[in-house]
mmCIF file as gemmi writes it, N, C-alpha and C atoms, coordinates in Angstrom:
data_model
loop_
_atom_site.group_PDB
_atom_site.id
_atom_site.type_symbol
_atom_site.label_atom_id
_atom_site.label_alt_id
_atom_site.label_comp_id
_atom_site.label_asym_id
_atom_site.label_entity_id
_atom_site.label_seq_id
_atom_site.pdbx_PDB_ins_code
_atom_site.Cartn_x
_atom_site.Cartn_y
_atom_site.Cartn_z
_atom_site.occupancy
_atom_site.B_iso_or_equiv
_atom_site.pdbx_formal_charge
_atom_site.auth_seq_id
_atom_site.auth_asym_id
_atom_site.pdbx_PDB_model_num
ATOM 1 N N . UNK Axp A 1 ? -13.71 5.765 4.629 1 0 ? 1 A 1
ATOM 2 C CA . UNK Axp A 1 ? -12.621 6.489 3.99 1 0 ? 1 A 1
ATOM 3 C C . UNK Axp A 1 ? -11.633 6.944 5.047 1 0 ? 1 A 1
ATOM 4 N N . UNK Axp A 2 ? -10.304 6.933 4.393 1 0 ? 2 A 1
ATOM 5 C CA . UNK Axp A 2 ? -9.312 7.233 5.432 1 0 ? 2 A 1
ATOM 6 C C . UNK Axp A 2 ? -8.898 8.395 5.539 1 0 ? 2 A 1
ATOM 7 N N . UNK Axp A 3 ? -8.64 9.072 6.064 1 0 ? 3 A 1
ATOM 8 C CA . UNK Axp A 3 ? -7.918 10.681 6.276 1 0 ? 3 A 1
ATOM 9 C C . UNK Axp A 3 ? -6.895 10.918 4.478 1 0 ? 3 A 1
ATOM 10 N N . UNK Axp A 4 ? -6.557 9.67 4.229 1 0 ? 4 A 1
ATOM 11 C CA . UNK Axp A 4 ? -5.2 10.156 3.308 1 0 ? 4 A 1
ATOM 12 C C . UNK Axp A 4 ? -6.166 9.882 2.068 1 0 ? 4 A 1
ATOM 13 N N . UNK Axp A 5 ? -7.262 8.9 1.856 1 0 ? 5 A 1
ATOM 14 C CA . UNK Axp A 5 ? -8.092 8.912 1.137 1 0 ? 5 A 1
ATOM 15 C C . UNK Axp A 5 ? -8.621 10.4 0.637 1 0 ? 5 A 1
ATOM 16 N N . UNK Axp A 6 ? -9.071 11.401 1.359 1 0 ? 6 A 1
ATOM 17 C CA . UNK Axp A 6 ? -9.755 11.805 2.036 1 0 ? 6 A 1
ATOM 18 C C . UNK Axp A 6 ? -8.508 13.15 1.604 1 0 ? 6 A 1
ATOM 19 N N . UNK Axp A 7 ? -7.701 13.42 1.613 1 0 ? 7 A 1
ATOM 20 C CA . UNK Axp A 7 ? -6.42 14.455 1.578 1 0 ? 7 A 1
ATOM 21 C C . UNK Axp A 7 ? -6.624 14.27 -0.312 1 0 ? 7 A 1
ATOM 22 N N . UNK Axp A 8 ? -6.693 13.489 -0.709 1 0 ? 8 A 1
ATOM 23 C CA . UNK Axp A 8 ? -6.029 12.797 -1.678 1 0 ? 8 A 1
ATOM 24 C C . UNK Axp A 8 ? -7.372 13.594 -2.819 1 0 ? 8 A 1
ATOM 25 N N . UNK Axp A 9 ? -8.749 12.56 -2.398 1 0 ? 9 A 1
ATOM 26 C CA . UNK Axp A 9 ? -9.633 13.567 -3.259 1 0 ? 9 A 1
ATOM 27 C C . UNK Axp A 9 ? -9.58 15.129 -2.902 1 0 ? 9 A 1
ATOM 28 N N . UNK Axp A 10 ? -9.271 15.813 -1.917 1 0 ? 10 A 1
ATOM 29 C CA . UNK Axp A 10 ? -9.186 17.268 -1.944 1 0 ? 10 A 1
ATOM 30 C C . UNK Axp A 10 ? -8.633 17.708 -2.651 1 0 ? 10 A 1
ATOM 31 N N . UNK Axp A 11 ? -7.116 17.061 -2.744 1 0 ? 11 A 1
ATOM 32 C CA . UNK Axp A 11 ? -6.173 17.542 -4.011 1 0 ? 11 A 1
ATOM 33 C C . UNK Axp A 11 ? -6.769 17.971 -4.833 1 0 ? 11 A 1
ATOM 34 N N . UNK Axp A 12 ? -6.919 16.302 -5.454 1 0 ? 12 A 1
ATOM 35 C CA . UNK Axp A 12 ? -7.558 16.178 -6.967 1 0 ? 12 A 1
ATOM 36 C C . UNK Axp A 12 ? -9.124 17.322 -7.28 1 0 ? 12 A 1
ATOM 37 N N . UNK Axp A 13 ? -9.939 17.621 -6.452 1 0 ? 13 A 1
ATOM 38 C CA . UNK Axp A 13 ? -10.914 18.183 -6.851 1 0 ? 13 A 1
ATOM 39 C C . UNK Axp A 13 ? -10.202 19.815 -6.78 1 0 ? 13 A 1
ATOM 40 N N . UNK Axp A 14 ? -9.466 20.279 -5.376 1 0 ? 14 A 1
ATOM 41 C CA . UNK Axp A 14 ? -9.241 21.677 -5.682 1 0 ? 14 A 1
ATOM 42 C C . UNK Axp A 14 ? -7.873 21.995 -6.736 1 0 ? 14 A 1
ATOM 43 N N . UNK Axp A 15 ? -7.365 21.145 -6.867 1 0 ? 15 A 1
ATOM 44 C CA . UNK Axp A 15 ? -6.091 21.279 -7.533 1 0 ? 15 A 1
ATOM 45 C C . UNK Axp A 15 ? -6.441 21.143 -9.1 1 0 ? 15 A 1
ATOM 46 N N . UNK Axp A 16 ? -6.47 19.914 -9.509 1 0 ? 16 A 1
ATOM 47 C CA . UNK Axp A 16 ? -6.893 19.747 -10.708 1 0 ? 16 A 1
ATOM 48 C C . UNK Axp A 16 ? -7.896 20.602 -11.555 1 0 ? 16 A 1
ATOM 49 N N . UNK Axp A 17 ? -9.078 20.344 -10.821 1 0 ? 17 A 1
ATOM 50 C CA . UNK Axp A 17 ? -10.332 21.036 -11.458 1 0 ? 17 A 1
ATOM 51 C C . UNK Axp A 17 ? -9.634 22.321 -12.606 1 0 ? 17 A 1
ATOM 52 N N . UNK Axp A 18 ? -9.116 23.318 -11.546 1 0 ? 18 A 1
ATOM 53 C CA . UNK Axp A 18 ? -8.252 24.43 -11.577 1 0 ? 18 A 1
ATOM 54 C C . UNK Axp A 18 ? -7.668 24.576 -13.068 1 0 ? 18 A 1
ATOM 55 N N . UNK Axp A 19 ? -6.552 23.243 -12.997 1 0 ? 19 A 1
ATOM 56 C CA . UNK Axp A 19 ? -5.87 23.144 -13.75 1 0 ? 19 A 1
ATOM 57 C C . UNK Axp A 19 ? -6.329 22.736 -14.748 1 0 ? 19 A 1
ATOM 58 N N . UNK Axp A 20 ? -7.234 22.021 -14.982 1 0 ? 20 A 1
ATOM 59 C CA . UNK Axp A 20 ? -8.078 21.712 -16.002 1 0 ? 20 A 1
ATOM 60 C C . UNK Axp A 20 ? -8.77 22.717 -17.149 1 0 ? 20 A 1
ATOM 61 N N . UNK Axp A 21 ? -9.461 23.816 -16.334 1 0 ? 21 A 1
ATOM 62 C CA . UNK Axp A 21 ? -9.921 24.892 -16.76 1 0 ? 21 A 1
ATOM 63 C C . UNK Axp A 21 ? -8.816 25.737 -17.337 1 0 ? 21 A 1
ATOM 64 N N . UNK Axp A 22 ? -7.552 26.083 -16.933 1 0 ? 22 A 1
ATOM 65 C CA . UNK Axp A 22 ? -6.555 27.036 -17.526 1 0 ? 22 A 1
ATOM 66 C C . UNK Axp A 22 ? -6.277 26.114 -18.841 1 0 ? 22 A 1
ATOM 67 N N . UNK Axp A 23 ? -5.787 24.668 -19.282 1 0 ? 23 A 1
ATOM 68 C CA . UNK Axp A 23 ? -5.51 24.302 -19.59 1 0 ? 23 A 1
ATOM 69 C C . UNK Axp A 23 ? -6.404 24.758 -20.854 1 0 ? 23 A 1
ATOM 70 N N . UNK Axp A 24 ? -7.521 24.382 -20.757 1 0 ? 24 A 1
ATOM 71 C CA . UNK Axp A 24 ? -8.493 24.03 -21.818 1 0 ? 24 A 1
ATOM 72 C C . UNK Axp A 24 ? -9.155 25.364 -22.129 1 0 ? 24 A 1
ATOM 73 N N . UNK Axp A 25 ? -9.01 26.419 -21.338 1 0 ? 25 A 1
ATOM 74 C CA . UNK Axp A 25 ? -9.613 27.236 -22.021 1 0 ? 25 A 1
ATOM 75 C C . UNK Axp A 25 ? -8.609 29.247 -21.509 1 0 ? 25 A 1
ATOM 76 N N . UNK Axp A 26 ? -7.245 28.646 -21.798 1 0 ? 26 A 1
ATOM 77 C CA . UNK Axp A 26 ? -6.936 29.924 -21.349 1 0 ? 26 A 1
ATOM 78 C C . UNK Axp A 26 ? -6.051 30.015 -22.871 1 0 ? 26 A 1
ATOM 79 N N . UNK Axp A 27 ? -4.892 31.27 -22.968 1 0 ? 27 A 1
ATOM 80 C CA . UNK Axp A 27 ? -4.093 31.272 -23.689 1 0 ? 27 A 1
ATOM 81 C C . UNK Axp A 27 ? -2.764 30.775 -24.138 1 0 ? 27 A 1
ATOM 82 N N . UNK Axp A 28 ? -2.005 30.641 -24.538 1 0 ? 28 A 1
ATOM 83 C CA . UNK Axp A 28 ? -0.749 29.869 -24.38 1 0 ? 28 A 1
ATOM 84 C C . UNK Axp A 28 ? 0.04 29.933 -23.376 1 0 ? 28 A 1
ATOM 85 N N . UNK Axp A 29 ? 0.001 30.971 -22.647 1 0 ? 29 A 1
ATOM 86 C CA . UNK Axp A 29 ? 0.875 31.103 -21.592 1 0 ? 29 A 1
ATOM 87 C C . UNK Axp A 29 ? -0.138 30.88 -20.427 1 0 ? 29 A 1
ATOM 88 N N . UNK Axp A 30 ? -1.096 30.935 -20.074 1 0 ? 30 A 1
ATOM 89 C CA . UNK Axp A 30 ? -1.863 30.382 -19.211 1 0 ? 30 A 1
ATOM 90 C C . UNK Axp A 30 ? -2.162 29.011 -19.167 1 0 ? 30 A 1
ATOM 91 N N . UNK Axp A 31 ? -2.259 28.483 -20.875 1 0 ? 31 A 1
ATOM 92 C CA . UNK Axp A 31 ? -2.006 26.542 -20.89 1 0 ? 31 A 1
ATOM 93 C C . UNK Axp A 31 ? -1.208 25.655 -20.128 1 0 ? 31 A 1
ATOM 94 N N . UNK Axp A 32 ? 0.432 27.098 -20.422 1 0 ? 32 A 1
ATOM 95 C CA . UNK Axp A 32 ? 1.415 26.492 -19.561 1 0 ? 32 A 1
ATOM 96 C C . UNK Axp A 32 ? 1.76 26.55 -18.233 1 0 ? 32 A 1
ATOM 97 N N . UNK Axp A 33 ? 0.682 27.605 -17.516 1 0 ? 33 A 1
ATOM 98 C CA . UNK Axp A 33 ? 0.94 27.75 -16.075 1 0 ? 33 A 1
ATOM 99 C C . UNK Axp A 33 ? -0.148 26.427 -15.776 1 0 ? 33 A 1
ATOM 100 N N . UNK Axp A 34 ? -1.226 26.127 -16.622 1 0 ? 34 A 1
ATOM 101 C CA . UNK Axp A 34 ? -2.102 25.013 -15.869 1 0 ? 34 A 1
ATOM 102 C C . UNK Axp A 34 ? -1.498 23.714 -16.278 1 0 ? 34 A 1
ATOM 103 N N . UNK Axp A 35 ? -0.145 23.92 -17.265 1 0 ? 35 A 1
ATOM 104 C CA . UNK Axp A 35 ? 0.324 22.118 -17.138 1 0 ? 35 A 1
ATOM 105 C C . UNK Axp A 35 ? 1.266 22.396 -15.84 1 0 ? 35 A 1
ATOM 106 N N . UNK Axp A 36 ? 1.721 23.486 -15.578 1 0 ? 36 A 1
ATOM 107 C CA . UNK Axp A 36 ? 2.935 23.062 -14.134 1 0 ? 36 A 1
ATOM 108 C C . UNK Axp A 36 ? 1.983 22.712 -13.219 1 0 ? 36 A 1
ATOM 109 N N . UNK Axp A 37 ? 0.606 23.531 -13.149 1 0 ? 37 A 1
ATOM 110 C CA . UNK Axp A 37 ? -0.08 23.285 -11.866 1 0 ? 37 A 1
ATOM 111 C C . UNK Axp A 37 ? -0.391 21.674 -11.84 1 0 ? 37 A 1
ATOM 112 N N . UNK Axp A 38 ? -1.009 21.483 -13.269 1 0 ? 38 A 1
ATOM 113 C CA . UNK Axp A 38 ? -1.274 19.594 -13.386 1 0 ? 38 A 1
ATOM 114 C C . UNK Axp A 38 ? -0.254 18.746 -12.446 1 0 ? 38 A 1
ATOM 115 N N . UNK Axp A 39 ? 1.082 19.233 -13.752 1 0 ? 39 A 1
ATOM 116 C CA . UNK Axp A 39 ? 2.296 18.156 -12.912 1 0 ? 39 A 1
ATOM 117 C C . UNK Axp A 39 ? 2.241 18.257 -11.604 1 0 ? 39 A 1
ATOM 118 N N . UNK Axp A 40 ? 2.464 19.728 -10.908 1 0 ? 40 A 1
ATOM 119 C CA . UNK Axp A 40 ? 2.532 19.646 -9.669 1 0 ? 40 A 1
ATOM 120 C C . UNK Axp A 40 ? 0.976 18.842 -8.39 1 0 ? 40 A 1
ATOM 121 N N . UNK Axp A 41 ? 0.15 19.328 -8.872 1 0 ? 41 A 1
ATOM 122 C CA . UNK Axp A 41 ? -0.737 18.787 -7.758 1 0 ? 41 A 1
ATOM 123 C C . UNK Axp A 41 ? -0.676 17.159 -8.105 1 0 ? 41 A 1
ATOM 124 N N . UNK Axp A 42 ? -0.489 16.441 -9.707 1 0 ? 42 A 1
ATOM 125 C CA . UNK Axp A 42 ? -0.51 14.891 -9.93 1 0 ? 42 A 1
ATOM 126 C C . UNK Axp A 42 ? 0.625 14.578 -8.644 1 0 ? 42 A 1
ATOM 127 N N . UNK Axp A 43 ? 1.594 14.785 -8.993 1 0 ? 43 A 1
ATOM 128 C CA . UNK Axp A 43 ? 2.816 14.219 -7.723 1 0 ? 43 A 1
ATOM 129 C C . UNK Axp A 43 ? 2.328 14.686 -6.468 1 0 ? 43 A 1
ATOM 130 N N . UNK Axp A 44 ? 2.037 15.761 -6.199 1 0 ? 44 A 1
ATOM 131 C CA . UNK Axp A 44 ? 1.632 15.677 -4.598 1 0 ? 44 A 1
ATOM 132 C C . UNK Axp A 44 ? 0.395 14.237 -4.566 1 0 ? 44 A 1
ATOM 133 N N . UNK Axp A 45 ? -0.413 14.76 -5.172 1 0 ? 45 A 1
ATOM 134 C CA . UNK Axp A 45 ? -1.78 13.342 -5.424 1 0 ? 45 A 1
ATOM 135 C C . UNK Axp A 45 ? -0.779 12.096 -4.775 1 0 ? 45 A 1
ATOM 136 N N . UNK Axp A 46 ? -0.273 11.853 -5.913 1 0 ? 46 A 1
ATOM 137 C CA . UNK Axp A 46 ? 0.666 10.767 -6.098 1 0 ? 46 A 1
ATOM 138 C C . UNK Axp A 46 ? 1.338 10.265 -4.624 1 0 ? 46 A 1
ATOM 139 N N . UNK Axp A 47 ? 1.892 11.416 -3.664 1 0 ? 47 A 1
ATOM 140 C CA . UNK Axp A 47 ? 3.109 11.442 -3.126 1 0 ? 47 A 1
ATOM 141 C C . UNK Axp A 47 ? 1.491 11.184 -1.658 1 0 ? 47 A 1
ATOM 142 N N . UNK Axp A 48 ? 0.871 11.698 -1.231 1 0 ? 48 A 1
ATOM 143 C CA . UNK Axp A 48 ? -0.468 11.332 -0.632 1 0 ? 48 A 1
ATOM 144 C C . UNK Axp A 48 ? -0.509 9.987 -0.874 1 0 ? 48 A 1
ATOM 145 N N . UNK Axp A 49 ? -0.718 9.651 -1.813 1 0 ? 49 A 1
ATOM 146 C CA . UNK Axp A 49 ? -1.574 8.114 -1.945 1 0 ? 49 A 1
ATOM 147 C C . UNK Axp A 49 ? -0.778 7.158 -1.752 1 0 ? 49 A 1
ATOM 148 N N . UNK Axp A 50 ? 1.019 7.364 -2.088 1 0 ? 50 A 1
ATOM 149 C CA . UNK Axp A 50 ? 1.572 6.204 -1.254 1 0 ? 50 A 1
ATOM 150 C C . UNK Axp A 50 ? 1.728 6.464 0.08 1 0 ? 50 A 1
ATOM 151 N N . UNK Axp A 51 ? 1.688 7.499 0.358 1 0 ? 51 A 1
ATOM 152 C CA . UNK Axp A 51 ? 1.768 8.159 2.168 1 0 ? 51 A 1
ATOM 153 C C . UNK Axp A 51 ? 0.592 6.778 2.94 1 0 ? 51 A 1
ATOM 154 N N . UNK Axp A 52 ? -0.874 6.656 2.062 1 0 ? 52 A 1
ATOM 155 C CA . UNK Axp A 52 ? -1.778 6.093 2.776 1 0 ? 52 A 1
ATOM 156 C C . UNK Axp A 52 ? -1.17 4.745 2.861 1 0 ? 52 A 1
ATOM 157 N N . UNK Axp A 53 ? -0.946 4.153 1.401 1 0 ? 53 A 1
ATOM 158 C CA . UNK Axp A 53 ? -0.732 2.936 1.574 1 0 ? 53 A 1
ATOM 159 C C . UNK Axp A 53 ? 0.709 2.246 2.205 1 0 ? 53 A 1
ATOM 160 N N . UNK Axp A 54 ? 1.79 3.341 2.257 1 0 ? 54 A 1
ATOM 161 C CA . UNK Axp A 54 ? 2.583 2.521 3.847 1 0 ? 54 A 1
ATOM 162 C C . UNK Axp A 54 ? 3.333 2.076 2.464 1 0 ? 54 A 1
ATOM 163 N N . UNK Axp A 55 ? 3.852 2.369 1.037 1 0 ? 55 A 1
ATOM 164 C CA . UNK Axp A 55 ? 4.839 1.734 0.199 1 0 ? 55 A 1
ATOM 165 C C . UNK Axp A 55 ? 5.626 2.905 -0.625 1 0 ? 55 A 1
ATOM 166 N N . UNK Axp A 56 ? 6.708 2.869 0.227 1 0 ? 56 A 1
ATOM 167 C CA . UNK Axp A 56 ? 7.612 3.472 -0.017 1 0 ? 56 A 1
ATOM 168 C C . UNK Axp A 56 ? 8.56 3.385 -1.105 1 0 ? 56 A 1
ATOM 169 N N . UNK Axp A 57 ? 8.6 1.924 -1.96 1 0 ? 57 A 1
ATOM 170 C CA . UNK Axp A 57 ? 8.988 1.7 -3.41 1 0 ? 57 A 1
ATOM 171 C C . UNK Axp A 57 ? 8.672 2.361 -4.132 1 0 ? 57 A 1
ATOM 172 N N . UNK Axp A 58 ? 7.355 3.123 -4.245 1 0 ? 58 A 1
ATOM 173 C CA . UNK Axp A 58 ? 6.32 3.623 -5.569 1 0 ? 58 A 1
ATOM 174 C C . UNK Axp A 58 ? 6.831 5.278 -5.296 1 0 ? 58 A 1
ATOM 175 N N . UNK Axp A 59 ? 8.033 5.681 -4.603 1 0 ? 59 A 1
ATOM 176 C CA . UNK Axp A 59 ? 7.923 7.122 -4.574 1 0 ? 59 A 1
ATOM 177 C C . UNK Axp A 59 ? 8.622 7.374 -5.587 1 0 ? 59 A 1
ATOM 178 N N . UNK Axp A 60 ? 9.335 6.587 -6.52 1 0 ? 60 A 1
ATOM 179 C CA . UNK Axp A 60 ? 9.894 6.545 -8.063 1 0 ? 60 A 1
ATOM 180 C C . UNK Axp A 60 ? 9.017 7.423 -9.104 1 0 ? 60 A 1
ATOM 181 N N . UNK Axp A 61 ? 8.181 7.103 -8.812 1 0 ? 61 A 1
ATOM 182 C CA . UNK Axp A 61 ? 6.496 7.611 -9.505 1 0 ? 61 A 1
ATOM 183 C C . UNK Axp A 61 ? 6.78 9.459 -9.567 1 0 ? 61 A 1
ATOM 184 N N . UNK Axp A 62 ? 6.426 9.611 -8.55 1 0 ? 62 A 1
ATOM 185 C CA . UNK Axp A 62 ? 5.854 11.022 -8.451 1 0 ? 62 A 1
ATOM 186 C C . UNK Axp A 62 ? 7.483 11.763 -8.88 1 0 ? 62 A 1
ATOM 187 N N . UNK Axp A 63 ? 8.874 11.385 -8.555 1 0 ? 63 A 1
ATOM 188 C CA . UNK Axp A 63 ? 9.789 11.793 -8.865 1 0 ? 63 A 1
ATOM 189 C C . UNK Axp A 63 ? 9.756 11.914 -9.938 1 0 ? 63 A 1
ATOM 190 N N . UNK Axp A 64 ? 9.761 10.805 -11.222 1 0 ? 64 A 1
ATOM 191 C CA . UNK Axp A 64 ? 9.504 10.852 -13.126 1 0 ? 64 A 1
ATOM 192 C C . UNK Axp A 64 ? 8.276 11.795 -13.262 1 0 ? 64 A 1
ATOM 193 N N . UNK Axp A 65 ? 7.554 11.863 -12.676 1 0 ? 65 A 1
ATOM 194 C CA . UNK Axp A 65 ? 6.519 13.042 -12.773 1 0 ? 65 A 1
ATOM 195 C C . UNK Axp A 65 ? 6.888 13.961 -13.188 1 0 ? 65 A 1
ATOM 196 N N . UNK Axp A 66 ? 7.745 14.551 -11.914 1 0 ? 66 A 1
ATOM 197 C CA . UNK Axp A 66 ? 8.466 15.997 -11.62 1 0 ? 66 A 1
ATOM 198 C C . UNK Axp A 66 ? 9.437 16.038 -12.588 1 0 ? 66 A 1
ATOM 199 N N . UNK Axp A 67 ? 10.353 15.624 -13.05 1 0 ? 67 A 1
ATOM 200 C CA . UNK Axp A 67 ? 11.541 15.787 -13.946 1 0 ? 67 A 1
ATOM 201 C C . UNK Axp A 67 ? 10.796 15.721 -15.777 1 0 ? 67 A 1
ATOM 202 N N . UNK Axp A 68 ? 9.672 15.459 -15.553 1 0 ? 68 A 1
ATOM 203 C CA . UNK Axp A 68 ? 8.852 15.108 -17.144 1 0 ? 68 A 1
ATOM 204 C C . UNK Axp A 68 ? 8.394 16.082 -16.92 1 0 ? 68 A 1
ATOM 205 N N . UNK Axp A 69 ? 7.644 16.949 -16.038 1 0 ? 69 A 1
ATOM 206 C CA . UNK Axp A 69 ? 6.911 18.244 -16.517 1 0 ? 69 A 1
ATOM 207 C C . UNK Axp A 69 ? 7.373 18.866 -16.243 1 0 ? 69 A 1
ATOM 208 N N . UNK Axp A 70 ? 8.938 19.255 -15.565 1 0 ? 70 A 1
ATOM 209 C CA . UNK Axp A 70 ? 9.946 20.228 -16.288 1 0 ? 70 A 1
ATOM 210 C C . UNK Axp A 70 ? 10.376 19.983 -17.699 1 0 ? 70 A 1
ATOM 211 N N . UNK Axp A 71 ? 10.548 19.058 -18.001 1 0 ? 71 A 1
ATOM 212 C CA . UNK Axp A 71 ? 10.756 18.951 -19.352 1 0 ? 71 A 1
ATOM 213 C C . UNK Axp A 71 ? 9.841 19.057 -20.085 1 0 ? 71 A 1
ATOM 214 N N . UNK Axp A 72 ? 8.659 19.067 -20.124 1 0 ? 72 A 1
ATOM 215 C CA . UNK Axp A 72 ? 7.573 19.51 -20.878 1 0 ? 72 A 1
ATOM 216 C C . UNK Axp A 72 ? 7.883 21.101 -20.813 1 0 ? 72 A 1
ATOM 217 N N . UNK Axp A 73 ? 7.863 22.101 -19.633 1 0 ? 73 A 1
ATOM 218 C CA . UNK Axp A 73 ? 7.655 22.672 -19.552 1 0 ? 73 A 1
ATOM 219 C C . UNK Axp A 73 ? 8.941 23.935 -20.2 1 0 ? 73 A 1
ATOM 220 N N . UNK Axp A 74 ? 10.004 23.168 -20.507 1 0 ? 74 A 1
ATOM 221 C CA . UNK Axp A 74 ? 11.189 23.29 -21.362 1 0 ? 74 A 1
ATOM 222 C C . UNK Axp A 74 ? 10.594 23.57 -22.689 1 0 ? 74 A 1
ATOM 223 N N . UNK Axp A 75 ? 9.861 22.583 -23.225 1 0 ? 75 A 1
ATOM 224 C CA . UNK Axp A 75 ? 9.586 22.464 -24.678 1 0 ? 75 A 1
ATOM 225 C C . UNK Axp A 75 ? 8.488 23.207 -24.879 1 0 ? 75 A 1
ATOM 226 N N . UNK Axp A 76 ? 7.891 23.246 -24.129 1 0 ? 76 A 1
ATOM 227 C CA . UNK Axp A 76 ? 6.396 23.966 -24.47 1 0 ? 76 A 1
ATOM 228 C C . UNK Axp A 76 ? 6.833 25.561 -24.172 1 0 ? 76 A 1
ATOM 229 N N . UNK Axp A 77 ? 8.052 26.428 -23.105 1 0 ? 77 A 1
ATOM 230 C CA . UNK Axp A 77 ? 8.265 27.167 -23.434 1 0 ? 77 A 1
ATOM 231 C C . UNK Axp A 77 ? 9.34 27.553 -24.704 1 0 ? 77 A 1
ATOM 232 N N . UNK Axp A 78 ? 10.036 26.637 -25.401 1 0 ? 78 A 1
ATOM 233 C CA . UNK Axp A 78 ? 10.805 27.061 -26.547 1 0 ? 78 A 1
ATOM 234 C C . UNK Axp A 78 ? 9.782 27.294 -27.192 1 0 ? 78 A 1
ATOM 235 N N . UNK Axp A 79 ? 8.75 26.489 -27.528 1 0 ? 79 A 1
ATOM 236 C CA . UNK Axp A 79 ? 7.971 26.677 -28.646 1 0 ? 79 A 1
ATOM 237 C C . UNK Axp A 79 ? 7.075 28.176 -28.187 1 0 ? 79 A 1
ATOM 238 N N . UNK Axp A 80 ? 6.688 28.488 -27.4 1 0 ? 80 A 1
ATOM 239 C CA . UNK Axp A 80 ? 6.056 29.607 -27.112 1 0 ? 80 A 1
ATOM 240 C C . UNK Axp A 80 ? 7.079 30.951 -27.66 1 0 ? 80 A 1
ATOM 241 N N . UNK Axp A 81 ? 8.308 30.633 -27.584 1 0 ? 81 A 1
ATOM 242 C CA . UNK Axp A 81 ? 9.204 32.024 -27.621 1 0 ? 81 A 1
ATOM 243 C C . UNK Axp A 81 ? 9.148 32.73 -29.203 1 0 ? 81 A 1
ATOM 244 N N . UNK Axp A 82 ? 9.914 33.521 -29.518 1 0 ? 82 A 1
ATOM 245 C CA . UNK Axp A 82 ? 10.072 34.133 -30.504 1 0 ? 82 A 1
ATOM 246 C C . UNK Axp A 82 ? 10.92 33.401 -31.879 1 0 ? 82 A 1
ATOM 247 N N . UNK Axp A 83 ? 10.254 33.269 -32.607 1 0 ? 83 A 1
ATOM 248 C CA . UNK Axp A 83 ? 10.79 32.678 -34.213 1 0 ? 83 A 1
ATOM 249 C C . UNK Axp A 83 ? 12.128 33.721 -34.717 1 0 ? 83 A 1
ATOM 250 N N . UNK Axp A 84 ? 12.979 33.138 -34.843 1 0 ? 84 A 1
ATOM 251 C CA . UNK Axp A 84 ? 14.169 33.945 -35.886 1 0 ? 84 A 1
ATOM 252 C C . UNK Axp A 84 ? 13.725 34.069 -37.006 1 0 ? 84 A 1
């Protein structure tokens, strides 16, 4: 295993795990702090794993990431707010 291998599962086990748990078992507003954490540690993940493999085309990836779970995070807070 390589160092970025190796960076990459750390993420995913301390990052995710995390996020996993708020997600699935917190309240609505804690759901939504564990989808920013998701989006965010997936693109770092993401932004690691082409680091290892040396291809700099695929950083398209982790960018649509980032601009989709702001926008999730748009919609999922309208819907959280207050009903007229």
């Amino acid at each position: 295993m390589s160092g970025w291998e190796i960076a990459t599962l750390a993420l995913l086990v301390g990052g995710m795990v995390p996020a996993l748990v708020l997600v699935a078992r917190g309240g609505p507003v804690e759901r939504l702090v564990g989808l920013e954490l998701a989006s965010a540690v997936g693109a770092l993940t993401l932004l690691v794993m082409i680091q290892g493999d040396g291809q700099s085309s695929y950083l398209i990836v982790p960018l649509v990431l980032v601009l989709l779970g702001f926008a999730g995070t748009l919609v999922y807070t309208r819907l959280l707010g207050p009903k007229p």
